[in-house]
Short mmCIF file of C-alpha atoms in Angstrom, two decimals:
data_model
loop_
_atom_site.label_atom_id
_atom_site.label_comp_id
_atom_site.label_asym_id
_atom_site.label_seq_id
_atom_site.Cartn_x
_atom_site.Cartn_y
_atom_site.Cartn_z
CA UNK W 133 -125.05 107.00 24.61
CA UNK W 134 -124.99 110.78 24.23
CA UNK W 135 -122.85 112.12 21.41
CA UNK W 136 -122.27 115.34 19.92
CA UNK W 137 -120.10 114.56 16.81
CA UNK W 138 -120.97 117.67 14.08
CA UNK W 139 -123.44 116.52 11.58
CA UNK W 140 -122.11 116.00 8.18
CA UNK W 141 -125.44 113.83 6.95
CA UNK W 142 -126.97 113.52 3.76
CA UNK W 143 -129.41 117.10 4.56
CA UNK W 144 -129.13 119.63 7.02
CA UNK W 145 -132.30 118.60 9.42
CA UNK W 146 -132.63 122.70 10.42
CA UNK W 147 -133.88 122.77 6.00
CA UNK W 148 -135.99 119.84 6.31
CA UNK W 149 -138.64 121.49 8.77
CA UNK W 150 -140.22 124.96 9.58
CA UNK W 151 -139.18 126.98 12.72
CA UNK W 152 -142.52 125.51 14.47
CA UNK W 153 -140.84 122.16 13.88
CA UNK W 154 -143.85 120.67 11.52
CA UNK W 155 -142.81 118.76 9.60
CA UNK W 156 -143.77 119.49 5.62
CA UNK W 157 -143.38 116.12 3.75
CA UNK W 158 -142.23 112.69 4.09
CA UNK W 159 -138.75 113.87 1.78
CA UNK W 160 -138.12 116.13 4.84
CA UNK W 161 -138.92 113.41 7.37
CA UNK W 162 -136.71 110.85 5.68
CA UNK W 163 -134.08 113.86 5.45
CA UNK W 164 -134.19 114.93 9.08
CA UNK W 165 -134.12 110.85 10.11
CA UNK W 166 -130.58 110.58 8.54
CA UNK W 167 -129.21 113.29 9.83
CA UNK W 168 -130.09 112.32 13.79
CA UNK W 169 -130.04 108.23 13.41
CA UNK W 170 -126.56 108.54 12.06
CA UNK W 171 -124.70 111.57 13.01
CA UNK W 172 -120.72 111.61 11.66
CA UNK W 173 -117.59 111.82 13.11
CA UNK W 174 -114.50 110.28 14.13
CA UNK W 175 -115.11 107.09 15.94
CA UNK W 176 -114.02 107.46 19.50
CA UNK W 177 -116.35 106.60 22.12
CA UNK W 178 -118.28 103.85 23.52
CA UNK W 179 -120.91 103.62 26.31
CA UNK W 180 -123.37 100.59 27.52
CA UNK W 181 -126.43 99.76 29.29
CA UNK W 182 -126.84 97.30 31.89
CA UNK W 183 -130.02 96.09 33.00
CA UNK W 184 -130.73 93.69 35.81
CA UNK W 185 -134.51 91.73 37.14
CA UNK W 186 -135.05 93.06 40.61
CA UNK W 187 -136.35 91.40 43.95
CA UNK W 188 -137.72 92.72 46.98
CA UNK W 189 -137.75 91.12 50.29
CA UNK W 190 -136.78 87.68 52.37
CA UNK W 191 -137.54 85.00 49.73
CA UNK W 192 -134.52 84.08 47.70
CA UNK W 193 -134.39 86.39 44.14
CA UNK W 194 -134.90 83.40 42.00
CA UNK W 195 -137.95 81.82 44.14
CA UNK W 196 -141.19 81.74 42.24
CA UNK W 197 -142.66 83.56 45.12
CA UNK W 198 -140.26 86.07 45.29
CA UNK W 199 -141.89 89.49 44.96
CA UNK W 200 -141.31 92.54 42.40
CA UNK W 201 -139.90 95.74 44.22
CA UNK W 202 -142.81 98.17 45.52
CA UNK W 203 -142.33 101.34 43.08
CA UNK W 204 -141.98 102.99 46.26
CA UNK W 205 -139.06 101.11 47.56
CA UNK W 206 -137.29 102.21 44.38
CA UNK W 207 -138.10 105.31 44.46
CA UNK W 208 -137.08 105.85 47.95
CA UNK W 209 -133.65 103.60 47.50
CA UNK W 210 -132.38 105.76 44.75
CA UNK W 211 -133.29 109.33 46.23
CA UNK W 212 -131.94 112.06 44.02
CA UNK W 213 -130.96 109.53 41.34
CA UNK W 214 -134.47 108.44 40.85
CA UNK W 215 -136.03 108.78 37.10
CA UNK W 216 -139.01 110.92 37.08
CA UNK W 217 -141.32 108.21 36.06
CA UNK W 218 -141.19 106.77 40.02
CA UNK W 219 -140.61 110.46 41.78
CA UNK W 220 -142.23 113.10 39.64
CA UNK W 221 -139.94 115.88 40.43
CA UNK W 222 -136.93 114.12 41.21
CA UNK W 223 -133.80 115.26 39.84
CA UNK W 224 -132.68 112.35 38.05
CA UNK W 225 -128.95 112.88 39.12
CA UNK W 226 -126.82 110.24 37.67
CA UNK W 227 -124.27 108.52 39.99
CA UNK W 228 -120.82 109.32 40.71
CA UNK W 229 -119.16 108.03 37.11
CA UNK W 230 -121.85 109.25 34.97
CA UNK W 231 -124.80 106.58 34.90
CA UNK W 232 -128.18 107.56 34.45
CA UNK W 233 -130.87 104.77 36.83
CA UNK W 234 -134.03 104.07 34.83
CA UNK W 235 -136.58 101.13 35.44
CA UNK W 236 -138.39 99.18 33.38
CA UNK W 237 -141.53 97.54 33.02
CA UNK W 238 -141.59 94.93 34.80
CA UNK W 239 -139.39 96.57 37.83
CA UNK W 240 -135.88 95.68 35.97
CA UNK W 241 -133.31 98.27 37.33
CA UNK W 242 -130.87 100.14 33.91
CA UNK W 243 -127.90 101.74 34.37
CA UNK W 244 -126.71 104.08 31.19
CA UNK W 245 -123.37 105.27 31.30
CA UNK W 246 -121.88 108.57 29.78
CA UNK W 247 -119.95 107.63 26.56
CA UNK W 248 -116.17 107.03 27.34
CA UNK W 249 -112.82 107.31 25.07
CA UNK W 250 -111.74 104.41 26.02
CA UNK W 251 -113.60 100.73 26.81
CA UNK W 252 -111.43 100.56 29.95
CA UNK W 253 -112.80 104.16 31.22
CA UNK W 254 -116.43 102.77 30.83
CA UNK W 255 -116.14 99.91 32.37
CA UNK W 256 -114.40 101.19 35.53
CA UNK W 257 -117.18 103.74 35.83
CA UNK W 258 -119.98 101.45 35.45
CA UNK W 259 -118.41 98.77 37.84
CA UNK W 260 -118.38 101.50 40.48
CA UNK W 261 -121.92 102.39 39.46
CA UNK W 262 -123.19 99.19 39.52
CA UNK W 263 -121.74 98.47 42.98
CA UNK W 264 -123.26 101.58 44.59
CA UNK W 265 -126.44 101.10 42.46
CA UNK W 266 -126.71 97.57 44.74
CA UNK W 267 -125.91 99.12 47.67
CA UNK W 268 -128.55 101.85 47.76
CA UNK W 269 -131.11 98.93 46.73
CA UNK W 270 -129.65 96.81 49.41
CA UNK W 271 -130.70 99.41 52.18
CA UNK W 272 -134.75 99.01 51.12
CA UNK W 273 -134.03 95.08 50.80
CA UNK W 274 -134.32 95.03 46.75
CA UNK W 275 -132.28 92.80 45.16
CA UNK W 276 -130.49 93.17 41.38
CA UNK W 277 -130.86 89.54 39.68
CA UNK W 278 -128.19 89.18 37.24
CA UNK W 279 -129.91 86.79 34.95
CA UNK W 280 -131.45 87.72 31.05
CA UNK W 281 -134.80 86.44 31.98
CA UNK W 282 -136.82 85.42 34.72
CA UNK W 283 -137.27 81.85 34.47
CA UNK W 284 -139.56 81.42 37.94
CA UNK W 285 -141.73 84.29 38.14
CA UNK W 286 -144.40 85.29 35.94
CA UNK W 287 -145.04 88.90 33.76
CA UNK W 288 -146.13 91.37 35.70
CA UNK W 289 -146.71 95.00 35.12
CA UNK W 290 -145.44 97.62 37.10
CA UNK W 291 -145.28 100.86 35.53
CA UNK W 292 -148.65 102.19 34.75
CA UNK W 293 -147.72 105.00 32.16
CA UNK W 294 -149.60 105.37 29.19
CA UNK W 295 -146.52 104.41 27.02
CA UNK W 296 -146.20 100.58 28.62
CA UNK W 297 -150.35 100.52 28.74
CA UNK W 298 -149.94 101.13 25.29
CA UNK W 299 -147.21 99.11 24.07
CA UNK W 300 -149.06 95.96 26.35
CA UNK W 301 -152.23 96.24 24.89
CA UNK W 302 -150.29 96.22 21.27
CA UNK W 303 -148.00 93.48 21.63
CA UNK W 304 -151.21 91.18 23.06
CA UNK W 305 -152.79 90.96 19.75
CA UNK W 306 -149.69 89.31 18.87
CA UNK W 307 -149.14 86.61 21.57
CA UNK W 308 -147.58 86.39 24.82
CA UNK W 309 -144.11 87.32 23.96
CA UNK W 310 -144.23 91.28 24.24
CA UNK W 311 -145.53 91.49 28.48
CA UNK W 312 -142.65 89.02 28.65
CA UNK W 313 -140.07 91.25 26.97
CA UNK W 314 -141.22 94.02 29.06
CA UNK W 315 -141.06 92.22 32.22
CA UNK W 316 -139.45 89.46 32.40
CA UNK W 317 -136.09 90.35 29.98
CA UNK W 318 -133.09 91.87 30.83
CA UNK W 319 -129.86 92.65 28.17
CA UNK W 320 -126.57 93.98 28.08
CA UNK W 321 -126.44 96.80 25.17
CA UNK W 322 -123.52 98.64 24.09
CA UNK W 323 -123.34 101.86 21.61
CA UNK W 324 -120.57 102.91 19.58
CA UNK W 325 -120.35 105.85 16.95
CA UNK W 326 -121.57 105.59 13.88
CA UNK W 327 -118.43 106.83 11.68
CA UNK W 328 -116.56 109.21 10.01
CA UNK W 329 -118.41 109.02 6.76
CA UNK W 330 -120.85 107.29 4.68
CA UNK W 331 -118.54 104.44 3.42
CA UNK W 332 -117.40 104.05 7.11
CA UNK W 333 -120.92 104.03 7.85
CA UNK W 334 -122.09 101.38 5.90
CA UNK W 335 -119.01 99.41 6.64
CA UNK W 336 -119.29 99.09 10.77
CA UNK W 337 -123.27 99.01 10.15
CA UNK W 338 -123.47 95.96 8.02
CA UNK W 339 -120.81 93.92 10.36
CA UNK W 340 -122.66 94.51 13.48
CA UNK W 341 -125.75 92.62 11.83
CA UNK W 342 -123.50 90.24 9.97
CA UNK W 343 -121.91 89.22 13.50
CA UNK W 344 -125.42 89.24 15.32
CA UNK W 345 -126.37 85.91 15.39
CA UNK W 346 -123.01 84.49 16.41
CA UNK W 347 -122.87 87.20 19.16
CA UNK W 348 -126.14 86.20 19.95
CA UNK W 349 -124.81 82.35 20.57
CA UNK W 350 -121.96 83.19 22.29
CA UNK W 351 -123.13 85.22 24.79
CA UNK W 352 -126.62 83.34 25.21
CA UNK W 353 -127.50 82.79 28.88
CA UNK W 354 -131.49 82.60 29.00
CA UNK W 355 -132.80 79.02 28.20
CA UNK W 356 -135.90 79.75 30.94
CA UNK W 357 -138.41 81.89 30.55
CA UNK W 358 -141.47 81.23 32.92
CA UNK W 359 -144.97 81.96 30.73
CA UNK W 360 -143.13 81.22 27.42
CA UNK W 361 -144.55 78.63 25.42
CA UNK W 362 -143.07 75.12 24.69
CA UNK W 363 -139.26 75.03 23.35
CA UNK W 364 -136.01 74.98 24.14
CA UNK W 365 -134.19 77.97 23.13
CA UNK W 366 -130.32 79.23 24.33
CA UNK W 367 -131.64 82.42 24.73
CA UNK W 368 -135.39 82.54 25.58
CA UNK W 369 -134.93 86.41 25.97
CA UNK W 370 -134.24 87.07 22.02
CA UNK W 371 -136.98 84.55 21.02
CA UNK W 372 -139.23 87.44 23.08
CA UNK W 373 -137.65 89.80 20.65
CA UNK W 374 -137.76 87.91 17.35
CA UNK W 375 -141.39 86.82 18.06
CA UNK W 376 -142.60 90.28 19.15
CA UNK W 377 -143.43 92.05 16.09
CA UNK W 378 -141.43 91.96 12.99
CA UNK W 379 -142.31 95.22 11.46
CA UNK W 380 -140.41 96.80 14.41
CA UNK W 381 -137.84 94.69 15.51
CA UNK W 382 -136.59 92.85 12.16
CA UNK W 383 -136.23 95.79 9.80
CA UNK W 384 -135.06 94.32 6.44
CA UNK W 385 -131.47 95.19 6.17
CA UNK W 386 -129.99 93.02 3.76
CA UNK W 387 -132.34 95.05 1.26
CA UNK W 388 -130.79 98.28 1.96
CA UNK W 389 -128.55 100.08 -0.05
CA UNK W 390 -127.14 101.87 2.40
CA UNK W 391 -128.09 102.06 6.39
CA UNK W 392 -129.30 105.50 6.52
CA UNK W 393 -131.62 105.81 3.84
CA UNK W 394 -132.79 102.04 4.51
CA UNK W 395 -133.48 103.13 7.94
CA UNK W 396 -135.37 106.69 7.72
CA UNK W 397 -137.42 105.22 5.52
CA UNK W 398 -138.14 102.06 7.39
CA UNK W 399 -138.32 104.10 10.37
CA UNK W 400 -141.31 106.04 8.56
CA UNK W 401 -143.59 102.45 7.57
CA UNK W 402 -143.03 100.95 10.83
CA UNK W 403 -146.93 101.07 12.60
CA UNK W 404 -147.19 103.45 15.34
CA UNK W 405 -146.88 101.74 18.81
CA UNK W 406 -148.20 105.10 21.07
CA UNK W 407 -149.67 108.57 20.14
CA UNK W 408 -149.07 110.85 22.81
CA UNK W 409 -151.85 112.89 23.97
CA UNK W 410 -152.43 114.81 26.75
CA UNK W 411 -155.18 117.84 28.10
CA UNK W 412 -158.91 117.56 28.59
CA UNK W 413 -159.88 116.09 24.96
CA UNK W 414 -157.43 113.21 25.48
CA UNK W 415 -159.26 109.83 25.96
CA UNK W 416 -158.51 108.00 28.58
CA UNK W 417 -158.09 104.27 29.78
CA UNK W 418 -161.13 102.97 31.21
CA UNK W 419 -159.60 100.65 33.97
CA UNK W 420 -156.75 102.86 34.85
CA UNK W 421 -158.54 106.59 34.47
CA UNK W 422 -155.18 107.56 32.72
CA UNK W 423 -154.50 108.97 28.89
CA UNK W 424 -155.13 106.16 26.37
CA UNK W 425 -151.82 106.25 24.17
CA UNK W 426 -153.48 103.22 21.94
CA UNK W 427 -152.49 104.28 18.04
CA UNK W 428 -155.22 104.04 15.41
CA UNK W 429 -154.57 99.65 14.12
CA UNK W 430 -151.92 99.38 11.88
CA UNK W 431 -151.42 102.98 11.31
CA UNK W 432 -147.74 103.93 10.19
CA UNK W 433 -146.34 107.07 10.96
CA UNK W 434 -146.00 107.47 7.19
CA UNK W 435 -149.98 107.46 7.85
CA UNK W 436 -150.26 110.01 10.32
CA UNK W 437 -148.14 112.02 8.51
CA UNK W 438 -149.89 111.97 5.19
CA UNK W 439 -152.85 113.31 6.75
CA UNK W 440 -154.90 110.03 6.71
CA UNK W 441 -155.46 109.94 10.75
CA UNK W 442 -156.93 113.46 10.67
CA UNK W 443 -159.80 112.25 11.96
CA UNK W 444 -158.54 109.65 14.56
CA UNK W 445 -155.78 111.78 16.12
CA UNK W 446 -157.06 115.55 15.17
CA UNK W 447 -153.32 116.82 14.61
CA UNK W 448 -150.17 116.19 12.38
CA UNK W 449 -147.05 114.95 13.69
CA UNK W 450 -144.25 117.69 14.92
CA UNK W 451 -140.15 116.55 15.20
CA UNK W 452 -141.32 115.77 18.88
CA UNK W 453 -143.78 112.42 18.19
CA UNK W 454 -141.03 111.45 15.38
CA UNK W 455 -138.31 111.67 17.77
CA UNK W 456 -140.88 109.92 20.10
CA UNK W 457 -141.63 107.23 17.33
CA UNK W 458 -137.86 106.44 17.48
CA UNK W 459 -137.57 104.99 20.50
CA UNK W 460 -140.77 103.06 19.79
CA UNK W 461 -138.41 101.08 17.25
CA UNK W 462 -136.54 97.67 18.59
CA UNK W 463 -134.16 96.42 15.46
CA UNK W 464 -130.92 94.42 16.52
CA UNK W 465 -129.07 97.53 16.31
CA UNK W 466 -130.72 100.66 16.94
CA UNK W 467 -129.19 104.15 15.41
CA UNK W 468 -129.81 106.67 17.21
CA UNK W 469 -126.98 108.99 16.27
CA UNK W 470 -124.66 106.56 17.65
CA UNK W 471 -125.50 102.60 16.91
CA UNK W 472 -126.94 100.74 19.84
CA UNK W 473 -126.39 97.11 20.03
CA UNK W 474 -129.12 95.30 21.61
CA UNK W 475 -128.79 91.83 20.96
CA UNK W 476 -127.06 90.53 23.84
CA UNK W 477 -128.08 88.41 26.64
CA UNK W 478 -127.56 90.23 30.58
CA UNK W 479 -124.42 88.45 31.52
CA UNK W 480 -123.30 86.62 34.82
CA UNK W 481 -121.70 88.97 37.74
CA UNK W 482 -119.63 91.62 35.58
CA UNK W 483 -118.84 89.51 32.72
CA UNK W 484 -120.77 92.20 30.78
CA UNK W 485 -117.30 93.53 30.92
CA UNK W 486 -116.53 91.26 28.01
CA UNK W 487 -119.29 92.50 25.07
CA UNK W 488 -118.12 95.95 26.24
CA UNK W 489 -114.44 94.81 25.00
CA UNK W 490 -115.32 92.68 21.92
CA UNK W 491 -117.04 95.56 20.32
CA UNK W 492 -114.31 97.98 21.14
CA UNK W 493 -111.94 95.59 19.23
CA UNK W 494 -113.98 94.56 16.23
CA UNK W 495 -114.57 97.88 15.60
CA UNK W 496 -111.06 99.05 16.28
CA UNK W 497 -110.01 99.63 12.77
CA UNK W 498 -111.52 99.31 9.33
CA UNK W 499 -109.56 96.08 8.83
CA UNK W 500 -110.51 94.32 11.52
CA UNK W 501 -114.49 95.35 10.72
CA UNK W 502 -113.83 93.90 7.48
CA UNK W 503 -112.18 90.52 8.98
CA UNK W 504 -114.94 90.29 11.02
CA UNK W 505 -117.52 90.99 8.46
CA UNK W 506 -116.32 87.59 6.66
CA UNK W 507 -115.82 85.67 9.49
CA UNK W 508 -119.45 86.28 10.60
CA UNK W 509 -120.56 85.81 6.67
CA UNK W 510 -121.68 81.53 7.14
CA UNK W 511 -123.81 82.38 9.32
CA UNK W 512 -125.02 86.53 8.56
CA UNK W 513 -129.01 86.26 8.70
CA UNK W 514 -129.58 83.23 11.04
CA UNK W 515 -130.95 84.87 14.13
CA UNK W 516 -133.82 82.54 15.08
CA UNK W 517 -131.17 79.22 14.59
CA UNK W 518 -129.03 81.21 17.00
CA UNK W 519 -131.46 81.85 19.48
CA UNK W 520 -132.80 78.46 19.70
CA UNK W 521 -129.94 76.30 19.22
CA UNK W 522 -126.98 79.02 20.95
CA UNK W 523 -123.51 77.52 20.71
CA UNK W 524 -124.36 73.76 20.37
CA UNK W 525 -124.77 74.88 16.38
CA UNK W 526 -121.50 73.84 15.36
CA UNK W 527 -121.76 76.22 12.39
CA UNK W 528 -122.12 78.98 15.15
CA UNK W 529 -120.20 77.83 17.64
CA UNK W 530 -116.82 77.71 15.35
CA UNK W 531 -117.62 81.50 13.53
CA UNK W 532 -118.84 82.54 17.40
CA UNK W 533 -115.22 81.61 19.11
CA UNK W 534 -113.65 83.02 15.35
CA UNK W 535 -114.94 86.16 16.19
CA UNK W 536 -113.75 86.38 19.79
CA UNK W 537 -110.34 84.97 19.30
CA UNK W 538 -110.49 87.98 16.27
CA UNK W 539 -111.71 90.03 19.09
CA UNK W 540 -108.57 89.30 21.47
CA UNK W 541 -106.06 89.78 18.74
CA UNK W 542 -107.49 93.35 18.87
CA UNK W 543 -108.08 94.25 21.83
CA UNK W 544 -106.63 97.38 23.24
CA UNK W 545 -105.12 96.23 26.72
CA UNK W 546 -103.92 92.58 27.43
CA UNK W 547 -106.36 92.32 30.60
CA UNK W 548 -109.31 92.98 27.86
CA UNK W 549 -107.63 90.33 25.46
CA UNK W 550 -107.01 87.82 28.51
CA UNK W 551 -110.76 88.13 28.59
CA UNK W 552 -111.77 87.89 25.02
CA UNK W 553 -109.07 85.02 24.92
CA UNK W 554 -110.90 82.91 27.92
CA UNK W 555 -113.98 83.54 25.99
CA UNK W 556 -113.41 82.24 22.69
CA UNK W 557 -112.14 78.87 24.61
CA UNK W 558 -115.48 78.56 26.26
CA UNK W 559 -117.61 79.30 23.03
CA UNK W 560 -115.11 76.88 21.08
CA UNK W 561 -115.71 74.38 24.20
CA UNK W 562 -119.46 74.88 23.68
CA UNK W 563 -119.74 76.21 27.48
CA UNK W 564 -122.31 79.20 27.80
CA UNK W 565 -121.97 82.26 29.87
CA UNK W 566 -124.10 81.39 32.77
CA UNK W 567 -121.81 77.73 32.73
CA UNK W 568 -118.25 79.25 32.76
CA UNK W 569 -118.22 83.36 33.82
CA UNK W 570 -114.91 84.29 32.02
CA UNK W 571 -113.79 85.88 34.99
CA UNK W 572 -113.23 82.48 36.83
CA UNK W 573 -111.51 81.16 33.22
CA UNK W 574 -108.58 83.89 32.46
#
């Protein structure tokens, strides 16, 4: 979500760095990290991401034999509002209500809206952009699959960039999990501002973690996963996540004393996933032919910072590669001068209409952030227990359907708290997503 609050952070980032943007320590790192992870302001705008497995052709979508779109296809299906990394050149025009397309991997088709004043707004823009989004796809017979993760086909690669060559080659010293997150995964996100001040901050930060794993239950909707090994899991797409790599997806909140210190610095020791390189010295890929993003093992950013990868990567870093290194970085909730929630499971049809509305609520005033910070407070922590066991936890289930029913006492429009309502009786009935869409329960 694109904001432009005014920056009221901890340092002014324009002192932290030298009009070449070099950066001149890890003090002015850490200083220019809080002041573009968390940027300040009045709380008044929301936007999501929706993100959907694609299929191409006559077989049905959810056939094991039903094939990936040709890059081509895509390409050609979204015209003008095709992302560069399919039509070099293209201008990347968003639709009608202010959606960006992007694809992903493993051919997975994103929408990211604008950011909206109200939750209503967004989601009436994104429905329309959704809806077109299938019909251009539609005319070169691709398909949008409305399920979190692809329980009949298995991980394939489509992009070839040096980024996802990269981040493949990383995440399969680590086991199978990371080429299934890339291809196989789909997820609902939604971003909200960070807050007016530090306190406020800290406050909305610390509840959107606390509530994770009972978010993570009650809107779980992925027990199959084809490739995945052995276990039954409520939501087989965050086991991808929790399993991936902890140093850059778990980052160790409850240690922090506040988010945005806790975070730049994290940020800083988390190992690099790509180095960007480019010209006639860069190595290159021997299978492919194309730039070899592969980061020196283990190496931090801290690291290449310091000086120690002199000799590996001939360069310091500039603001660009830590900007870059940012969106390397997978936590639960993402800053990124607003905070992006990422937890969530794709949902059925357009139920994704309903995270979209709980999060507006919940974070609707500080009381309500504080209500649901000790509702979600049994449970704060247990994201693996969520994952696997979803809403037939009791435990979860009851502080899952708390938080919704919480939700719906909040919400800003009665359609939005019919919704929320409907939803906290099927998480208090134990019924997942997938089982009982709310729209066929309010």
């Amino acid at each position: 979500m694109a904001v432009t609050l005014e920056h009221h952070g901890p340092a002014d980032p324009a002192d932290s760095v030298d009009p070449g943007g070099a950066l001149s320590s890890r003090a002015a790192a850490e200083a220019f990290l809080g002041g573009v992870c968390f940027k300040l302001g009045p709380p008044q705008r929301i936007g999501a991401e929706l993100e959907w497995l694609t299929a191409q052709g006559e077989c049905p979508p959810t056939h094991p034999l039903a094939a990936r779109p040709r890059l081509s296809a895509l390409a050609t299906a979204l015209g003008p509002h095709a992302p560069s990394i399919l039509a070099p050149g293209s201008p990347a025009l968003p639709l009608p209500g202010g959606s960006r397309v992007s694809v992903e991997p493993g051919g997975q088709i994103e929408l990211s809206s604008e950011p909206f004043a109200t939750a209503d707004a967004l989601c009436e823009n994104l429905r329309a952009d959704a809806r077109l989004l299938a019909d251009l796809l539609a005319a070169a017979g691709i398909r949008p699959v409305d399920r979190a993760a692809d329980a009949d086909r298995r991980a394939e690669r489509l992009l070839r960039s040096p980024r996802y060559r990269a981040m493949e080659r990383l995440f399969a010293g680590i086991g199978p999990f990371g080429k299934l997150m890339m291809c196989n995964t789909a997820a609902t996100q939604v971003s909200v501002d960070a807050g007016a001040d530090p306190a406020e901050v800290a406050a909305r930060w610390t509840m959107l973690y606390a509530a994770g794993p009972a978010l993570v239950a009650a809107f779980a909707c992925s027990p199959g996963l084809h490739g995945a090994p052995p276990g039954a899991w409520a939501s087989q797409r965050m086991r991808t996540w929790l399993r991936l790599d902890g140093t850059r997806t778990r980052p160790p909140v409850p240690d922090w004393a506040d988010p945005v210190t806790g975070y730049a610095r994290w940020a800083l020791d988390v190992p690099l996933l790509c180095v960007r390189r480019s010209g006639a010295a860069a190595p290159t890929a021997p299978a492919s032919g194309c730039p070899d993003w592969s980061p020196p093992p283990g190496a931090t950013f801290a690291d290449w910072l310091s000086g120690a990868l002199d000799d590996e990567i001939g360069r310091r870093p500039d603001l660009d590669d830590l900007r870059y290194h940012l969106t390397t970085l997978f936590p639960p909730v993402r800053a990124c001068g607003h905070l992006e929630i990422r937890y969530l499971d794709a949902q059925p049809g357009e139920d994704w209409t309903v995270p979209i509305h709980l999060f507006d609520a919940l974070l609707s005033a500080p009381r309500v952030v504080a209500e649901a910070t000790r509702l979600a407070g049994p449970v704060e922590g247990e994201w693996a227990r969520a994952a696997r066991h979803g809403l037939a936890d009791p435990q979860i289930r009851a502080v899952a359907a708390d938080l919704l029913e919480l939700s719906a006492c909040h919400a800003r429009t009665s359609a939005a708290a019919a919704d929320l309502a409907a939803a906290a009786r099927r998480a208090r009935a134990g019924r997942t997503p997938a089982d009982a869409p709310v729209r066929a329960l309010s």
